[in-house]
Coordinates of C-alpha atoms in Angstrom, one line a residue:
X141 CA -39.5 -3.4 -20.1
X142 CA -38.1 -0.6 -17.9
X143 CA -39.9 2.1 -16.0
X144 CA -39.7 5.6 -17.3
X145 CA -40.3 8.9 -15.4
X146 CA -40.4 11.0 -18.5
X147 CA -43.5 11.8 -20.5
X148 CA -41.9 10.7 -23.7
X149 CA -41.4 7.1 -22.9
X150 CA -40.4 6.2 -26.4
X151 CA -37.6 8.8 -26.4
X152 CA -36.5 7.7 -22.9
X153 CA -36.4 4.1 -23.9
X154 CA -34.2 4.8 -26.9
X155 CA -31.9 6.9 -24.8
X156 CA -31.6 4.3 -22.0
X157 CA -31.1 1.5 -24.5
X158 CA -28.4 3.6 -26.3
X159 CA -26.6 4.0 -23.0
X160 CA -26.8 0.3 -22.1
X161 CA -25.7 -0.6 -25.6
X162 CA -22.7 1.7 -25.3
X163 CA -21.8 0.3 -21.9
X164 CA -22.0 -3.2 -23.2
X165 CA -19.8 -2.4 -26.2
X166 CA -17.1 -0.8 -24.0
X167 CA -17.1 -3.5 -21.4
X168 CA -16.6 -6.2 -24.0
X169 CA -14.4 -4.1 -26.3
X170 CA -16.8 -4.0 -29.2
X171 CA -16.7 -0.2 -29.7
X172 CA -16.2 0.9 -33.2
X173 CA -12.8 2.5 -33.6
X174 CA -13.2 5.4 -36.0
X175 CA -10.3 7.5 -37.2
X176 CA -9.7 10.5 -35.0
X177 CA -10.0 13.6 -37.0
X178 CA -7.2 16.2 -36.4
X179 CA -9.7 19.1 -36.4
X180 CA -11.5 17.6 -33.4
X181 CA -8.3 17.2 -31.4
X182 CA -7.2 20.7 -32.2
X183 CA -10.5 22.3 -31.3
X184 CA -11.2 20.3 -28.1
X185 CA -7.8 19.1 -27.0
X186 CA -8.0 20.8 -23.5
X187 CA -11.5 19.6 -22.9
X188 CA -10.6 16.1 -24.2
X189 CA -7.6 16.1 -21.7
X190 CA -9.9 17.1 -18.8
X191 CA -12.4 14.4 -19.7
X192 CA -9.6 11.8 -19.8
X193 CA -8.5 12.9 -16.4
X194 CA -12.0 12.6 -15.0
X195 CA -13.1 9.3 -16.7
X196 CA -11.7 7.0 -13.9
X197 CA -14.9 6.6 -11.9
X198 CA -16.9 5.8 -15.0
X199 CA -14.4 3.2 -16.1
X200 CA -14.7 1.6 -12.6
X201 CA -18.5 1.4 -13.0
X202 CA -18.2 -0.1 -16.4
X203 CA -15.4 -2.4 -15.5
X204 CA -13.2 -1.7 -18.5
X205 CA -10.9 1.0 -19.9
X206 CA -12.7 3.6 -21.9
X207 CA -11.7 3.4 -25.6
X208 CA -10.5 6.7 -27.2
X209 CA -13.5 6.9 -29.5
X210 CA -15.9 6.8 -26.5
X211 CA -13.9 9.4 -24.6
X212 CA -14.1 11.6 -27.6
X213 CA -17.9 11.0 -27.9
X214 CA -18.3 12.1 -24.3
X215 CA -16.1 15.2 -25.0
X216 CA -18.3 16.1 -27.9
X217 CA -21.4 15.9 -25.7
X218 CA -19.9 18.1 -23.1
X219 CA -18.5 20.5 -25.6
X220 CA -22.0 20.7 -27.3
X221 CA -23.6 21.4 -23.9
X222 CA -21.1 24.1 -23.1
X223 CA -21.7 25.8 -26.4
X224 CA -25.5 25.8 -25.8
X225 CA -24.8 27.4 -22.4
X226 CA -22.5 30.0 -23.8
X227 CA -19.5 28.5 -22.0
X228 CA -16.1 27.9 -23.5
X229 CA -12.8 26.7 -22.2
X230 CA -11.1 29.3 -24.4
X231 CA -12.8 32.0 -22.4
X232 CA -11.4 30.8 -19.1
X233 CA -7.9 31.1 -17.7
X234 CA -6.0 27.8 -18.0
X235 CA -3.3 27.2 -15.4
X236 CA -0.7 24.5 -14.8
X237 CA 1.3 23.7 -11.6
X238 CA 5.0 22.8 -11.7
X239 CA 6.3 21.0 -8.7
X240 CA 9.6 19.1 -8.6
X241 CA 8.9 17.4 -5.2
X242 CA 7.0 14.4 -6.3
X243 CA 3.5 13.1 -6.6
X244 CA 2.2 13.6 -3.0
X245 CA 3.4 17.2 -2.7
X246 CA 2.5 18.0 -6.3
X247 CA -1.1 17.0 -5.7
X248 CA -1.4 18.9 -2.5
X249 CA 0.0 22.1 -4.2
X250 CA -2.5 21.5 -7.1
X251 CA -5.3 21.2 -4.6
X252 CA -4.2 24.3 -2.7
X253 CA -4.1 26.5 -5.8
X254 CA -7.3 25.1 -7.3
X255 CA -9.1 26.1 -4.1
X256 CA -7.6 29.6 -4.2
X257 CA -8.5 30.2 -7.8
X258 CA -11.8 28.2 -8.4
X259 CA -12.5 30.4 -11.5
X260 CA -9.4 29.0 -13.3
X261 CA -9.1 25.7 -15.1
X262 CA -6.1 23.8 -13.7
X263 CA -5.0 21.4 -16.4
X264 CA -2.2 19.5 -14.8
X265 CA 0.4 19.2 -12.1
X266 CA 3.8 18.6 -13.7
X267 CA 7.4 17.8 -13.0
X268 CA 10.0 20.2 -14.5
X269 CA 10.8 17.6 -17.3
X270 CA 7.1 17.2 -18.0
X271 CA 6.6 21.0 -18.1
X272 CA 9.2 21.5 -20.9
X273 CA 7.6 18.7 -22.9
X274 CA 4.0 19.9 -22.3
X275 CA 1.9 20.3 -25.5
X276 CA -1.5 21.8 -24.3
X277 CA -2.3 25.4 -24.4
X278 CA -2.2 27.3 -21.0
X279 CA -2.2 30.9 -19.8
X280 CA -0.3 31.0 -16.6
X281 CA 2.1 28.9 -14.6
X282 CA 2.4 28.4 -10.8
X283 CA 5.7 26.9 -9.8
X284 CA 7.9 26.2 -6.7
X285 CA 11.0 27.4 -8.7
X286 CA 11.8 29.8 -11.5
X287 CA 11.3 28.5 -15.1
X288 CA 12.0 29.5 -18.6
X289 CA 8.6 30.5 -20.0
X290 CA 7.0 33.3 -21.9
X291 CA 3.8 32.9 -19.9
X292 CA 3.1 34.7 -16.7
X293 CA 4.9 32.8 -13.9
X294 CA 4.1 32.9 -10.2
X295 CA 6.7 31.3 -7.9
X296 CA 5.0 30.1 -4.8
X297 CA 5.3 27.6 -1.9
X298 CA 3.4 24.3 -1.5
X299 CA 1.6 25.7 1.6
X300 CA 0.6 29.3 1.9
X301 CA -0.4 31.2 5.0
X302 CA -3.4 33.4 5.2
X303 CA -1.5 36.6 4.2
X304 CA 0.4 34.8 1.5
X305 CA -2.8 33.4 0.0
X306 CA -4.3 36.9 -0.1
X307 CA -1.2 38.5 -1.6
X308 CA -1.0 35.9 -4.3
X309 CA -4.7 36.2 -5.2
X310 CA -4.4 40.0 -5.4
X311 CA -1.2 39.9 -7.5
X312 CA -2.7 37.3 -10.0
X313 CA -6.0 39.1 -10.4
X314 CA -4.3 42.5 -10.7
X315 CA -2.0 41.1 -13.5
X316 CA -4.7 39.3 -15.4
X317 CA -7.8 41.5 -14.9
X318 CA -6.4 44.8 -13.6
X319 CA -8.1 44.8 -10.2
X320 CA -7.5 43.4 -6.8
X321 CA -10.3 41.4 -5.2
X322 CA -11.8 43.0 -2.1
X323 CA -12.8 39.9 -0.3
X324 CA -13.9 39.5 3.3
X325 CA -11.6 37.0 5.0
X326 CA -13.5 35.3 7.8
X327 CA -10.4 34.1 9.4
X328 CA -9.2 37.7 9.9
X329 CA -12.6 38.6 11.3
X330 CA -12.5 35.8 13.8
X331 CA -9.0 36.9 14.8
X332 CA -10.2 40.4 15.5
X333 CA -13.1 39.1 17.6
X334 CA -10.8 36.8 19.5
X335 CA -8.6 39.8 20.5
X336 CA -11.6 41.3 22.4
X337 CA -13.6 38.4 23.7
X338 CA -13.5 34.7 24.4
X339 CA -15.1 32.7 21.6
X340 CA -17.1 29.7 22.9
X341 CA -18.0 28.2 19.6
X342 CA -15.6 29.3 16.8
X343 CA -17.1 27.0 14.1
X344 CA -20.6 28.3 14.9
X345 CA -19.5 31.9 14.9
X346 CA -17.7 31.5 11.6
X347 CA -20.7 29.9 10.0
X348 CA -23.2 32.5 11.2
X349 CA -20.9 35.4 10.1
X350 CA -20.5 33.7 6.7
X351 CA -24.3 33.5 6.3
X352 CA -24.7 37.1 7.2
X353 CA -21.7 38.6 5.2
X354 CA -21.8 36.5 2.0
X355 CA -24.4 36.7 -0.6
X356 CA -22.6 34.2 -2.9
X357 CA -23.9 30.7 -2.2
X358 CA -20.6 29.1 -3.3
X359 CA -18.8 31.0 -0.5
X360 CA -21.4 29.8 2.0
X361 CA -21.0 26.2 0.7
X362 CA -17.2 26.6 1.0
X363 CA -17.6 27.4 4.8
X364 CA -19.8 24.3 5.3
X365 CA -17.2 22.1 3.4
X366 CA -14.4 23.6 5.5
X367 CA -16.1 22.3 8.7
X368 CA -15.8 18.8 7.3
X369 CA -12.0 18.8 7.0
X370 CA -10.4 17.3 10.0
X371 CA -7.3 18.6 11.7
X372 CA -4.1 16.8 12.4
X373 CA -4.9 16.2 16.1
X374 CA -8.2 14.5 15.1
X375 CA -6.3 11.9 13.0
X376 CA -3.2 11.4 15.0
X377 CA -4.8 10.7 18.3
X378 CA -2.8 9.4 21.3
X379 CA -3.9 5.9 20.6
X380 CA -2.4 6.2 17.1
X381 CA 1.1 7.1 18.4
X382 CA 3.8 4.4 19.1
X383 CA 7.2 4.8 20.6
X384 CA 9.8 2.1 19.8
X385 CA 13.5 1.8 20.3
X386 CA 14.2 0.3 16.9
X387 CA 12.8 -1.9 14.1
X388 CA 14.7 -4.7 12.3
X389 CA 13.8 -3.4 8.8
X390 CA 11.8 -0.8 6.9
X391 CA 9.0 -3.4 6.3
X392 CA 8.8 -4.2 10.1
X393 CA 8.7 -0.4 10.8
X394 CA 5.8 -0.1 8.4
X395 CA 3.8 -2.8 10.2
X396 CA 4.5 -1.3 13.6
X397 CA 3.5 2.2 12.4
X398 CA 0.2 1.0 10.8
X399 CA -0.8 -1.4 13.6
X400 CA -3.0 1.2 15.4
X401 CA -4.9 1.8 12.1
X402 CA -5.5 -1.9 11.6
X403 CA -6.5 -2.4 15.2
X404 CA -9.0 0.5 15.0
X405 CA -10.5 -0.7 11.7
X406 CA -9.3 2.4 9.8
X407 CA -7.5 0.2 7.3
X408 CA -7.6 -3.5 6.4
X409 CA -4.6 -5.7 6.7
X410 CA -4.1 -5.7 3.0
X411 CA -3.5 -1.9 3.1
X412 CA -0.4 -2.6 5.1
X413 CA 0.7 -5.4 2.8
X414 CA 0.3 -3.0 -0.1
X415 CA 2.8 -0.6 1.6
X416 CA 5.2 -3.4 2.4
X417 CA 5.2 -5.2 -1.0
X418 CA 5.9 -2.0 -3.0
X419 CA 9.0 -3.0 -4.9
X420 CA 10.1 0.6 -5.6
X421 CA 10.5 2.8 -2.6
X422 CA 9.1 6.2 -3.6
X423 CA 11.7 8.8 -2.5
X424 CA 9.0 11.5 -2.3
X425 CA 7.4 9.9 0.8
X426 CA 10.4 11.4 2.6
X427 CA 9.1 14.9 3.2
X428 CA 11.8 16.0 5.6
X429 CA 15.0 14.5 6.9
X430 CA 14.1 11.4 8.9
X431 CA 10.3 11.8 8.3
X432 CA 8.3 9.6 6.0
X433 CA 4.6 9.5 5.1
X434 CA 3.9 6.1 3.5
X435 CA 0.5 5.7 2.0
X436 CA -1.4 3.5 -0.5
X437 CA -4.4 4.1 -2.8
X438 CA -7.8 4.0 -1.1
X439 CA -8.9 0.9 -3.0
X440 CA -6.0 -1.0 -1.4
X441 CA -8.0 -1.3 1.8
X442 CA -8.6 2.2 3.4
X443 CA -11.9 2.2 5.2
X444 CA -11.7 5.6 6.9
X445 CA -9.5 8.7 6.8
X446 CA -6.8 8.3 9.5
X447 CA -3.1 8.7 10.4
X448 CA -0.7 6.9 12.8
X449 CA 2.7 7.9 14.0
X450 CA 5.7 5.7 14.9
X451 CA 8.8 7.3 16.6
X452 CA 12.0 5.2 16.5
X453 CA 14.9 6.1 18.8
X454 CA 17.3 4.3 16.4
X455 CA 16.8 5.1 12.7
X456 CA 15.7 2.5 10.3
X457 CA 17.2 2.4 6.8
X458 CA 14.9 3.5 4.0
X459 CA 17.6 3.4 1.3
X460 CA 21.4 3.3 1.5
X461 CA 21.3 7.1 1.7
X462 CA 18.1 7.7 3.8
X463 CA 17.3 6.8 7.4
X464 CA 13.9 7.4 9.0
X465 CA 13.0 7.9 12.7
X466 CA 9.5 9.3 12.2
X467 CA 7.0 7.4 10.2
X468 CA 3.4 8.6 9.7
X469 CA 1.1 6.2 7.8
X470 CA -1.7 8.0 6.0
X471 CA -5.0 6.4 5.1
X472 CA -7.3 8.5 2.8
X473 CA -10.7 7.5 1.3
X474 CA -10.9 10.6 -1.0
X475 CA -8.9 13.7 -2.0
X476 CA -10.6 16.1 0.4
X477 CA -11.0 15.0 4.0
X478 CA -7.3 14.7 4.9
X479 CA -6.0 17.8 3.1
X480 CA -6.2 20.2 6.1
X481 CA -4.4 17.6 8.4
X482 CA -1.8 17.0 5.7
X483 CA -1.1 20.7 5.3
X484 CA -0.6 21.0 9.0
X485 CA 1.7 18.0 8.9
X486 CA 3.9 19.5 6.2
X487 CA 4.2 22.7 8.3
X488 CA 5.4 20.6 11.2
X489 CA 7.8 18.7 9.0
X490 CA 9.3 22.0 7.8
X491 CA 10.4 22.9 11.3
X492 CA 13.8 21.4 12.1
X493 CA 13.4 22.4 15.7
X494 CA 10.1 20.7 16.2
X495 CA 11.1 17.5 14.2
X496 CA 13.9 17.2 16.7
X497 CA 11.5 17.6 19.6
X498 CA 9.4 14.8 18.2
X499 CA 12.3 12.5 17.8
X500 CA 13.6 13.2 21.3
X501 CA 10.2 13.0 23.0
X502 CA 9.9 10.5 25.9
X503 CA 6.2 10.1 26.1
X504 CA 3.1 9.9 23.8
X505 CA 1.8 13.0 25.6
X506 CA 4.8 15.1 24.5
X507 CA 4.3 14.1 20.9
X508 CA 0.6 14.8 21.0
X509 CA 1.2 18.2 22.5
X510 CA 3.4 18.9 19.4
X511 CA 0.6 17.6 17.1
X512 CA -1.9 20.0 18.8
X513 CA 0.4 23.0 18.3
X514 CA 0.1 22.5 14.5
X515 CA -3.6 21.8 14.5
X516 CA -5.2 25.2 15.0
X517 CA -5.2 26.7 11.5

């Protein structure tokens, strides 16, 4: 027997047993495979897609891949709940993101836009080839480059500055809804205050202003979450920076670059081996000439969020066409904590002048000074 906190113990028992039974069937592949009705897939195809994208953690708990019939069962439950709440995907703006720069940059761009437009449903981040083959219904497209599409298209960068974010938000809302949002931008308020006085505790001031100015609890929560995101200087500390003349091979360079993370317990040794044994070198880890950001999945042995930097005076061959002198190993335990630091890193990588200064630096202190320069926003 199992304990029940509900008044209707009989009902609870049936529900719990049903869940346990369903988990058992899935784990041992005993789920009944019913024919999927076309009407279901047409009516709920976007919701079904979102459920499939989100099912990973549940599959990890169960220890088996979720059969299609079970995914559809969950989709029906969610769809039924949304109907009772008066919610519908059809009523919301559905957006897709097109990014030709590979998985890492694509995910970051997806994250950036999702945060800027939390009221939209972002279905996918796609390559250009995937975009032209895409079959789901969507309303608008965000892309790094111009595309042939009948839908509203907004060409934007991977990383947006404060003014760029505000302009894009105003343009999109004006086009879709006929109004421009009149939002209070706390960063602008802080800049104004900074012009007239010395700020002793910027985080505290920002939080107090947010509590006073915002009535929306989601906006207040966003301020609190923002405090949790670490900057580049907090991840690439002086002890995580290594200067070497050269490395015999790409694999040796990886081990050298990751050594501070292993030594500090940020990653396990197997995380480094996961980087080394990758048989296909992902070209998208080269984010700028001579600069690579190798990384593996969190489950490969990442214990904490962290970064380490290796500077080589003599380039090491990544491929026959690509050489690397700056290698920044990234360890992430989720999709959130390192986003701010990664955004700052991409801004640094975009500056040819400052990349050259990193490569030509003679001391760890010089490199850390550069890191600090890009860690303020």
